[in-house]
């Protein structure tokens, strides 16, 4: 057994003790229904039909004091209007739909990557568009918001990147998973634009493992939770997932084990994250984790590391900019359940209806390599 494999076995043994799972009442349902566009008013009939999203609900047992809902938007990746309005249009659409929720959501969480290249005009454009949402708004940063001016303008617009508040019996925590990148730019004398450029690509060859919570913030998290009953629900918002999915794309935080140590005593922890631009579900110890859609574009699933508990969303039509993207509603119901609804624009189904590719059931090592198939000798 390799050292890495041994490591992983030990981690799994520590985290997945017998009987340790998220709250046992957890169930994943697929209440699938098509509903009419949430946007009322100046919409053509054609638009209305095109906008019928599909809602997929994941019900999770909780014990909120009273039912409520909140909305999640993230990964709008705005360019200046003069360059590209496609992402602007999609952000406006999500904003209008959130604003039209009836009854209204209690608050909006914006999960990071508001801007594409961290420019002041991109951040300000996003701030302007989001102003249309009248409900309370909270923000966490994404790497695209941060690495041009190291979070200066973002902080001026949106305040502290990490925070906590209690709402109707649930403790909400916003984590900053982007600002603690190891400095790879100083020694290479990079300009802020060059630094930002390396953060703005999926492949982290130069930027390295930038996603992390940091010792100071982990200590803060621990302090934040000292007065919290382990049986009461906690919802943690982060830009990156709080587990190891695919490090080369920073689909993780590098200190996820330490974070999990802090969260381990709590029985009802939900992590809701952006950055991956895709439907994801995972369980680590007693924490469950949900990946959210972007409004801008969908990323493909990583070549490895997709959590086994994830039911993959469909492959999207690359010719349709509204496919595979959207926003999410989160309901806390009177039956003490939280439901996450993926609002994927223009789709009746978000999961493929056809059977999985038969090659997926063949172990990796037994599958012919693409090269062998293409160029047999
Ligand atoms: Fe993103
Ligand atoms: Fe991101």
CSV table of C-alpha atoms and ligand atoms in Angstrom, one decimal:
chain,number,residue,atom,x,y,z
A,1,UNK,CA,0.0,0.0,0.0
A,2,UNK,CA,1.4,3.4,-0.9
A,3,UNK,CA,2.0,6.1,1.6
A,4,UNK,CA,-0.8,8.2,0.2
A,5,UNK,CA,-3.3,5.3,0.2
A,6,UNK,CA,-2.3,4.6,3.9
A,7,UNK,CA,-2.9,8.3,4.6
A,8,UNK,CA,-6.3,8.2,3.1
A,9,UNK,CA,-7.3,5.1,4.9
A,10,UNK,CA,-6.3,6.7,8.2
A,11,UNK,CA,-8.2,9.9,7.5
A,12,UNK,CA,-11.3,7.9,6.4
A,13,UNK,CA,-11.0,5.8,9.6
A,14,UNK,CA,-10.9,8.9,11.8
A,15,UNK,CA,-13.7,10.8,10.0
A,16,UNK,CA,-16.0,8.0,9.1
A,17,UNK,CA,-16.3,6.3,12.5
A,18,UNK,CA,-19.0,3.6,12.6
A,19,UNK,CA,-22.4,5.3,12.7
A,20,UNK,CA,-21.1,8.8,12.0
A,21,UNK,CA,-23.1,10.4,9.3
A,22,UNK,CA,-25.0,13.7,8.9
A,23,UNK,CA,-28.2,13.8,10.7
A,24,UNK,CA,-30.0,10.4,10.3
A,25,UNK,CA,-33.2,12.0,9.1
A,26,UNK,CA,-31.3,13.1,6.0
A,27,UNK,CA,-33.0,12.1,2.9
A,28,UNK,CA,-32.5,13.1,-0.7
A,29,UNK,CA,-35.6,13.4,-2.7
A,30,UNK,CA,-36.1,14.3,-6.2
A,31,UNK,CA,-39.4,16.2,-6.2
A,32,UNK,CA,-39.2,17.3,-9.8
A,33,UNK,CA,-41.7,19.7,-11.2
A,34,UNK,CA,-41.7,22.4,-13.7
A,35,UNK,CA,-43.0,25.7,-12.6
A,36,UNK,CA,-43.8,28.9,-14.3
A,37,UNK,CA,-41.2,31.7,-14.5
A,38,UNK,CA,-40.8,33.6,-11.3
A,39,UNK,CA,-40.3,36.7,-13.2
A,40,UNK,CA,-43.6,38.6,-13.7
A,41,UNK,CA,-44.2,41.7,-15.8
A,42,UNK,CA,-42.3,42.6,-18.9
A,43,UNK,CA,-41.6,39.2,-20.3
A,44,UNK,CA,-42.7,37.9,-23.7
A,45,UNK,CA,-44.5,34.6,-24.0
A,46,UNK,CA,-41.5,33.0,-25.6
A,47,UNK,CA,-39.3,34.2,-22.8
A,48,UNK,CA,-41.6,32.8,-20.2
A,49,UNK,CA,-41.5,29.4,-21.8
A,50,UNK,CA,-37.8,29.5,-22.2
A,51,UNK,CA,-37.5,30.4,-18.6
A,52,UNK,CA,-39.3,27.5,-17.0
A,53,UNK,CA,-36.7,26.1,-14.7
A,54,UNK,CA,-36.7,22.7,-13.1
A,55,UNK,CA,-36.6,22.6,-9.4
A,56,UNK,CA,-34.8,19.7,-7.7
A,57,UNK,CA,-35.2,19.5,-4.0
A,58,UNK,CA,-32.9,17.9,-1.5
A,59,UNK,CA,-34.6,17.6,1.9
A,60,UNK,CA,-32.4,17.6,4.9
A,61,UNK,CA,-33.6,17.2,8.5
A,62,UNK,CA,-33.2,20.3,10.6
A,63,UNK,CA,-34.7,21.9,13.6
A,64,UNK,CA,-35.3,25.5,12.7
A,65,UNK,CA,-37.5,27.5,15.0
A,66,UNK,CA,-39.8,28.5,12.2
A,67,UNK,CA,-39.8,28.0,8.4
A,68,UNK,CA,-37.9,30.3,6.2
A,69,UNK,CA,-36.0,30.4,3.0
A,70,UNK,CA,-33.0,32.1,1.6
A,71,UNK,CA,-31.4,32.4,-1.9
A,72,UNK,CA,-28.0,31.7,-3.2
A,73,UNK,CA,-26.3,33.3,-6.2
A,74,UNK,CA,-22.7,33.0,-7.1
A,75,UNK,CA,-20.0,32.9,-9.8
A,76,UNK,CA,-21.4,35.6,-12.0
A,77,UNK,CA,-17.9,36.4,-13.3
A,78,UNK,CA,-18.8,39.8,-14.6
A,79,UNK,CA,-16.8,41.6,-17.3
A,80,UNK,CA,-17.2,45.3,-17.8
A,81,UNK,CA,-20.3,45.9,-19.9
A,82,UNK,CA,-18.3,47.3,-22.7
A,83,UNK,CA,-16.6,43.9,-23.2
A,84,UNK,CA,-19.3,41.3,-22.6
A,85,UNK,CA,-22.9,41.6,-21.6
A,86,UNK,CA,-23.7,37.9,-21.7
A,87,UNK,CA,-22.8,37.4,-18.0
A,88,UNK,CA,-24.4,40.7,-17.1
A,89,UNK,CA,-27.7,39.5,-18.6
A,90,UNK,CA,-27.6,36.3,-16.7
A,91,UNK,CA,-26.9,38.0,-13.4
A,92,UNK,CA,-29.8,40.4,-14.0
A,93,UNK,CA,-32.0,37.5,-14.7
A,94,UNK,CA,-31.1,35.7,-11.4
A,95,UNK,CA,-31.5,39.0,-9.5
A,96,UNK,CA,-35.0,39.5,-10.9
A,97,UNK,CA,-36.0,36.0,-10.1
A,98,UNK,CA,-34.7,36.2,-6.5
A,99,UNK,CA,-36.5,39.6,-6.1
A,100,UNK,CA,-39.7,38.0,-7.5
A,101,UNK,CA,-39.7,35.2,-4.9
A,102,UNK,CA,-43.1,35.1,-3.2
A,103,UNK,CA,-43.0,35.0,-0.2
A,104,UNK,CA,-39.6,36.7,-0.3
A,105,UNK,CA,-36.5,35.0,0.8
A,106,UNK,CA,-35.2,36.1,4.2
A,107,UNK,CA,-31.8,36.9,2.8
A,108,UNK,CA,-29.5,36.4,-0.2
A,109,UNK,CA,-26.0,34.9,0.1
A,110,UNK,CA,-23.7,35.8,-2.7
A,111,UNK,CA,-21.1,33.1,-2.8
A,112,UNK,CA,-18.1,34.8,-4.5
A,113,UNK,CA,-16.7,35.3,-8.0
A,114,UNK,CA,-18.8,38.4,-8.6
A,115,UNK,CA,-16.1,39.8,-10.9
A,116,UNK,CA,-14.1,38.0,-13.6
A,117,UNK,CA,-10.7,39.8,-13.2
A,118,UNK,CA,-11.2,41.7,-9.9
A,119,UNK,CA,-11.5,45.1,-11.6
A,120,UNK,CA,-13.1,47.9,-9.7
A,121,UNK,CA,-15.6,48.4,-12.5
A,122,UNK,CA,-16.6,44.7,-12.5
A,123,UNK,CA,-17.1,44.7,-8.7
A,124,UNK,CA,-19.1,48.0,-8.9
A,125,UNK,CA,-21.2,46.7,-11.7
A,126,UNK,CA,-22.0,43.6,-9.7
A,127,UNK,CA,-22.8,45.7,-6.6
A,128,UNK,CA,-25.1,47.9,-8.8
A,129,UNK,CA,-27.0,44.9,-10.2
A,130,UNK,CA,-27.4,43.3,-6.8
A,131,UNK,CA,-28.9,46.5,-5.4
A,132,UNK,CA,-32.1,45.6,-7.1
A,133,UNK,CA,-32.5,42.8,-4.5
A,134,UNK,CA,-34.2,44.5,-1.5
A,135,UNK,CA,-33.8,41.7,1.0
A,136,UNK,CA,-30.8,41.5,3.3
A,137,UNK,CA,-27.6,40.5,1.5
A,138,UNK,CA,-24.4,38.8,2.8
A,139,UNK,CA,-21.3,38.2,0.8
A,140,UNK,CA,-18.2,36.0,0.7
A,141,UNK,CA,-15.4,36.5,-1.7
A,142,UNK,CA,-14.2,34.4,-4.6
A,143,UNK,CA,-10.6,34.4,-6.0
A,144,UNK,CA,-11.7,36.4,-9.0
A,145,UNK,CA,-12.8,39.2,-6.7
A,146,UNK,CA,-9.6,39.3,-4.7
A,147,UNK,CA,-6.3,39.0,-6.5
A,148,UNK,CA,-6.0,42.2,-8.5
A,149,UNK,CA,-5.9,44.5,-5.4
A,150,UNK,CA,-5.8,41.8,-2.7
A,151,UNK,CA,-9.4,42.4,-1.7
A,152,UNK,CA,-9.3,46.1,-1.2
A,153,UNK,CA,-12.3,47.2,-3.3
A,154,UNK,CA,-14.2,44.1,-2.4
A,155,UNK,CA,-13.8,44.9,1.3
A,156,UNK,CA,-14.9,48.5,0.8
A,157,UNK,CA,-18.0,47.3,-1.0
A,158,UNK,CA,-19.0,44.3,1.0
A,159,UNK,CA,-17.2,44.4,4.4
A,160,UNK,CA,-15.6,41.6,6.3
A,161,UNK,CA,-15.0,38.5,4.3
A,162,UNK,CA,-15.9,36.2,7.2
A,163,UNK,CA,-18.8,36.6,9.6
A,164,UNK,CA,-21.5,34.9,11.6
A,165,UNK,CA,-25.1,35.5,12.5
A,166,UNK,CA,-28.0,33.5,14.0
A,167,UNK,CA,-31.3,33.4,12.2
A,168,UNK,CA,-34.4,31.5,13.4
A,169,UNK,CA,-32.4,28.9,15.3
A,170,UNK,CA,-29.7,28.3,12.7
A,171,UNK,CA,-26.2,29.6,13.0
A,172,UNK,CA,-24.9,30.9,9.7
A,173,UNK,CA,-21.2,31.3,9.1
A,174,UNK,CA,-19.5,32.9,6.1
A,175,UNK,CA,-15.9,31.7,5.5
A,176,UNK,CA,-13.2,33.4,3.4
A,177,UNK,CA,-11.5,30.5,1.6
A,178,UNK,CA,-9.6,32.6,-1.0
A,179,UNK,CA,-7.4,35.3,0.6
A,180,UNK,CA,-4.8,33.1,2.1
A,181,UNK,CA,-2.9,32.0,-1.0
A,182,UNK,CA,0.8,31.3,-0.6
A,183,UNK,CA,2.7,34.2,-2.2
A,184,UNK,CA,3.8,33.0,-5.6
A,185,UNK,CA,3.9,36.4,-7.2
A,186,UNK,CA,6.5,38.5,-5.3
A,187,UNK,CA,9.6,36.5,-6.2
A,188,UNK,CA,8.6,36.5,-9.8
A,189,UNK,CA,7.8,40.2,-9.7
A,190,UNK,CA,4.4,39.7,-11.2
A,191,UNK,CA,2.1,42.7,-11.8
A,192,UNK,CA,-1.3,42.6,-10.1
A,193,UNK,CA,-2.8,41.8,-13.5
A,194,UNK,CA,-0.4,38.8,-14.0
A,195,UNK,CA,-1.2,37.6,-10.5
A,196,UNK,CA,-4.9,37.9,-11.2
A,197,UNK,CA,-4.5,36.1,-14.5
A,198,UNK,CA,-3.1,33.0,-12.8
A,199,UNK,CA,-6.0,32.9,-10.4
A,200,UNK,CA,-8.5,33.3,-13.2
A,201,UNK,CA,-7.8,29.9,-14.7
A,202,UNK,CA,-9.0,26.5,-13.6
A,203,UNK,CA,-5.6,24.9,-13.8
A,204,UNK,CA,-3.5,25.9,-10.8
A,205,UNK,CA,-0.1,25.1,-12.2
A,206,UNK,CA,1.3,28.5,-11.3
A,207,UNK,CA,-1.1,29.7,-8.5
A,208,UNK,CA,-0.8,26.4,-6.7
A,209,UNK,CA,-3.0,25.3,-3.7
A,210,UNK,CA,-4.4,28.8,-3.0
A,211,UNK,CA,-7.7,27.7,-1.5
A,212,UNK,CA,-7.5,27.5,2.3
A,213,UNK,CA,-9.2,28.7,5.5
A,214,UNK,CA,-6.0,29.5,7.4
A,215,UNK,CA,-5.1,28.8,11.0
A,216,UNK,CA,-6.3,32.2,12.3
A,217,UNK,CA,-9.7,31.7,10.7
A,218,UNK,CA,-10.0,28.1,11.9
A,219,UNK,CA,-9.4,29.5,15.5
A,220,UNK,CA,-12.0,32.1,14.9
A,221,UNK,CA,-14.4,29.4,13.7
A,222,UNK,CA,-13.8,27.4,16.8
A,223,UNK,CA,-14.4,30.4,19.0
A,224,UNK,CA,-17.6,31.2,17.1
A,225,UNK,CA,-18.9,27.8,17.9
A,226,UNK,CA,-18.0,27.5,21.6
A,227,UNK,CA,-21.5,28.6,22.8
A,228,UNK,CA,-23.4,26.6,20.1
A,229,UNK,CA,-25.4,23.5,21.1
A,230,UNK,CA,-24.0,20.6,19.1
A,231,UNK,CA,-27.5,19.5,18.2
A,232,UNK,CA,-28.5,22.8,16.6
A,233,UNK,CA,-28.1,23.4,12.9
A,234,UNK,CA,-25.1,25.2,11.4
A,235,UNK,CA,-24.9,26.4,7.8
A,236,UNK,CA,-21.4,27.3,6.6
A,237,UNK,CA,-21.0,29.2,3.3
A,238,UNK,CA,-17.7,29.0,1.6
A,239,UNK,CA,-16.5,29.7,-1.9
A,240,UNK,CA,-14.5,26.5,-2.2
A,241,UNK,CA,-15.8,23.1,-1.0
A,242,UNK,CA,-14.7,22.2,2.6
A,243,UNK,CA,-13.4,18.8,1.5
A,244,UNK,CA,-10.9,17.4,-1.0
A,245,UNK,CA,-12.6,17.0,-4.4
A,246,UNK,CA,-9.9,18.0,-7.0
A,247,UNK,CA,-6.9,20.0,-5.7
A,248,UNK,CA,-5.5,20.8,-9.2
A,249,UNK,CA,-8.5,23.0,-9.8
A,250,UNK,CA,-8.7,24.2,-6.1
A,251,UNK,CA,-11.9,22.2,-5.8
A,252,UNK,CA,-11.1,21.9,-2.1
A,253,UNK,CA,-9.5,23.9,0.8
A,254,UNK,CA,-6.0,22.6,1.6
A,255,UNK,CA,-6.8,22.6,5.4
A,256,UNK,CA,-10.1,20.8,5.2
A,257,UNK,CA,-9.0,18.2,7.8
A,258,UNK,CA,-8.4,20.9,10.4
A,259,UNK,CA,-11.7,22.5,9.5
A,260,UNK,CA,-13.4,19.2,9.9
A,261,UNK,CA,-11.8,18.7,13.3
A,262,UNK,CA,-13.5,21.9,14.6
A,263,UNK,CA,-16.8,20.9,13.1
A,264,UNK,CA,-16.8,17.2,14.3
A,265,UNK,CA,-18.6,17.7,17.6
A,266,UNK,CA,-21.6,19.3,15.8
A,267,UNK,CA,-24.3,17.0,14.4
A,268,UNK,CA,-26.1,19.2,11.9
A,269,UNK,CA,-23.5,21.0,9.7
A,270,UNK,CA,-24.3,21.9,6.2
A,271,UNK,CA,-21.7,23.4,3.9
A,272,UNK,CA,-22.9,25.3,0.8
A,273,UNK,CA,-20.3,26.3,-1.6
A,274,UNK,CA,-19.7,27.9,-5.1
A,275,UNK,CA,-16.5,27.8,-7.3
A,276,UNK,CA,-17.3,24.4,-8.8
A,277,UNK,CA,-20.1,25.6,-11.0
A,278,UNK,CA,-21.9,22.2,-10.9
A,279,UNK,CA,-24.3,20.1,-8.9
A,280,UNK,CA,-22.3,18.3,-6.2
A,281,UNK,CA,-23.1,16.4,-3.0
A,282,UNK,CA,-20.8,14.9,-0.4
A,283,UNK,CA,-20.7,13.9,3.3
A,284,UNK,CA,-17.6,14.1,5.4
A,285,UNK,CA,-18.1,12.8,8.9
A,286,UNK,CA,-21.3,14.6,10.2
A,287,UNK,CA,-21.0,17.4,7.6
A,288,UNK,CA,-22.9,17.5,4.4
A,289,UNK,CA,-21.8,19.6,1.5
A,290,UNK,CA,-23.7,21.0,-1.5
A,291,UNK,CA,-22.1,22.5,-4.6
A,292,UNK,CA,-24.0,25.3,-6.4
A,293,UNK,CA,-24.6,26.3,-9.9
A,294,UNK,CA,-23.0,29.4,-11.4
A,295,UNK,CA,-24.9,31.9,-13.4
A,296,UNK,CA,-22.0,32.3,-15.8
A,297,UNK,CA,-21.0,28.9,-17.1
A,298,UNK,CA,-20.9,25.3,-15.9
A,299,UNK,CA,-17.5,23.6,-15.3
A,300,UNK,CA,-17.2,19.9,-16.3
A,301,UNK,CA,-16.8,17.4,-13.6
A,302,UNK,CA,-13.2,16.9,-12.7
A,303,UNK,CA,-11.4,13.8,-14.2
A,304,UNK,CA,-11.3,12.2,-10.8
A,305,UNK,CA,-12.4,12.8,-7.2
A,306,UNK,CA,-16.1,13.3,-7.9
A,307,UNK,CA,-17.7,12.3,-4.6
A,308,UNK,CA,-19.4,9.0,-4.8
A,309,UNK,CA,-22.6,10.4,-3.3
A,310,UNK,CA,-22.9,13.0,-6.1
A,311,UNK,CA,-25.5,12.4,-8.7
A,312,UNK,CA,-24.0,14.1,-11.7
A,313,UNK,CA,-26.0,16.8,-13.5
A,314,UNK,CA,-26.4,16.4,-17.2
A,315,UNK,CA,-23.9,17.4,-19.8
A,316,UNK,CA,-24.9,20.7,-21.0
A,317,UNK,CA,-25.4,22.1,-24.5
A,318,UNK,CA,-22.2,24.2,-25.2
A,319,UNK,CA,-24.2,26.2,-27.7
A,320,UNK,CA,-26.7,27.4,-25.2
A,321,UNK,CA,-25.3,30.0,-22.8
A,322,UNK,CA,-28.3,29.5,-20.5
A,323,UNK,CA,-27.8,25.7,-20.1
A,324,UNK,CA,-26.3,24.3,-17.0
A,325,UNK,CA,-26.4,27.5,-15.1
A,326,UNK,CA,-28.7,29.3,-12.6
A,327,UNK,CA,-29.1,29.9,-8.9
A,328,UNK,CA,-30.6,28.2,-5.9
A,329,UNK,CA,-33.3,28.5,-3.3
A,330,UNK,CA,-32.9,27.1,0.2
A,331,UNK,CA,-36.1,26.3,2.2
A,332,UNK,CA,-36.3,25.6,5.9
A,333,UNK,CA,-39.7,24.0,6.2
A,334,UNK,CA,-42.2,23.6,9.0
A,335,UNK,CA,-41.3,19.9,9.0
A,336,UNK,CA,-37.9,20.9,10.2
A,337,UNK,CA,-36.3,20.3,6.9
A,338,UNK,CA,-34.0,22.3,4.6
A,339,UNK,CA,-34.5,21.9,0.9
A,340,UNK,CA,-31.9,23.0,-1.7
A,341,UNK,CA,-33.5,23.8,-5.0
A,342,UNK,CA,-31.3,24.1,-8.0
A,343,UNK,CA,-32.9,26.5,-10.4
A,344,UNK,CA,-31.3,25.6,-13.8
A,345,UNK,CA,-32.6,27.7,-16.5
A,346,UNK,CA,-34.2,26.2,-19.6
A,347,UNK,CA,-34.1,22.6,-18.4
A,348,UNK,CA,-36.8,20.2,-17.5
A,349,UNK,CA,-34.4,17.8,-16.1
A,350,UNK,CA,-31.0,18.4,-14.5
A,351,UNK,CA,-30.0,14.8,-14.2
A,352,UNK,CA,-29.5,12.7,-17.3
A,353,UNK,CA,-32.4,10.4,-18.0
A,354,UNK,CA,-30.5,7.9,-20.1
A,355,UNK,CA,-28.6,5.1,-18.5
A,356,UNK,CA,-25.0,5.8,-17.6
A,357,UNK,CA,-22.3,5.1,-20.1
A,358,UNK,CA,-21.5,1.4,-19.7
A,359,UNK,CA,-17.8,2.1,-19.6
A,360,UNK,CA,-18.3,3.9,-16.3
A,361,UNK,CA,-18.9,0.6,-14.6
A,362,UNK,CA,-15.6,-0.8,-15.8
A,363,UNK,CA,-12.7,-0.3,-13.4
A,364,UNK,CA,-10.4,2.4,-14.7
A,365,UNK,CA,-7.4,0.1,-15.0
A,366,UNK,CA,-9.4,-2.3,-17.3
A,367,UNK,CA,-10.6,0.4,-19.7
A,368,UNK,CA,-8.7,0.7,-23.0
A,369,UNK,CA,-6.7,3.9,-23.2
A,370,UNK,CA,-8.1,6.4,-25.7
A,371,UNK,CA,-4.7,6.3,-27.5
A,372,UNK,CA,-4.9,2.5,-27.8
A,373,UNK,CA,-8.4,2.8,-29.2
A,374,UNK,CA,-7.5,5.6,-31.7
A,375,UNK,CA,-4.2,4.2,-32.9
A,376,UNK,CA,-4.2,0.5,-32.5
A,377,UNK,CA,-1.0,-1.3,-33.4
B,1,LIG,FE1,-16.3,30.8,-10.3
B,2,LIG,FE1,-13.8,30.6,-7.8
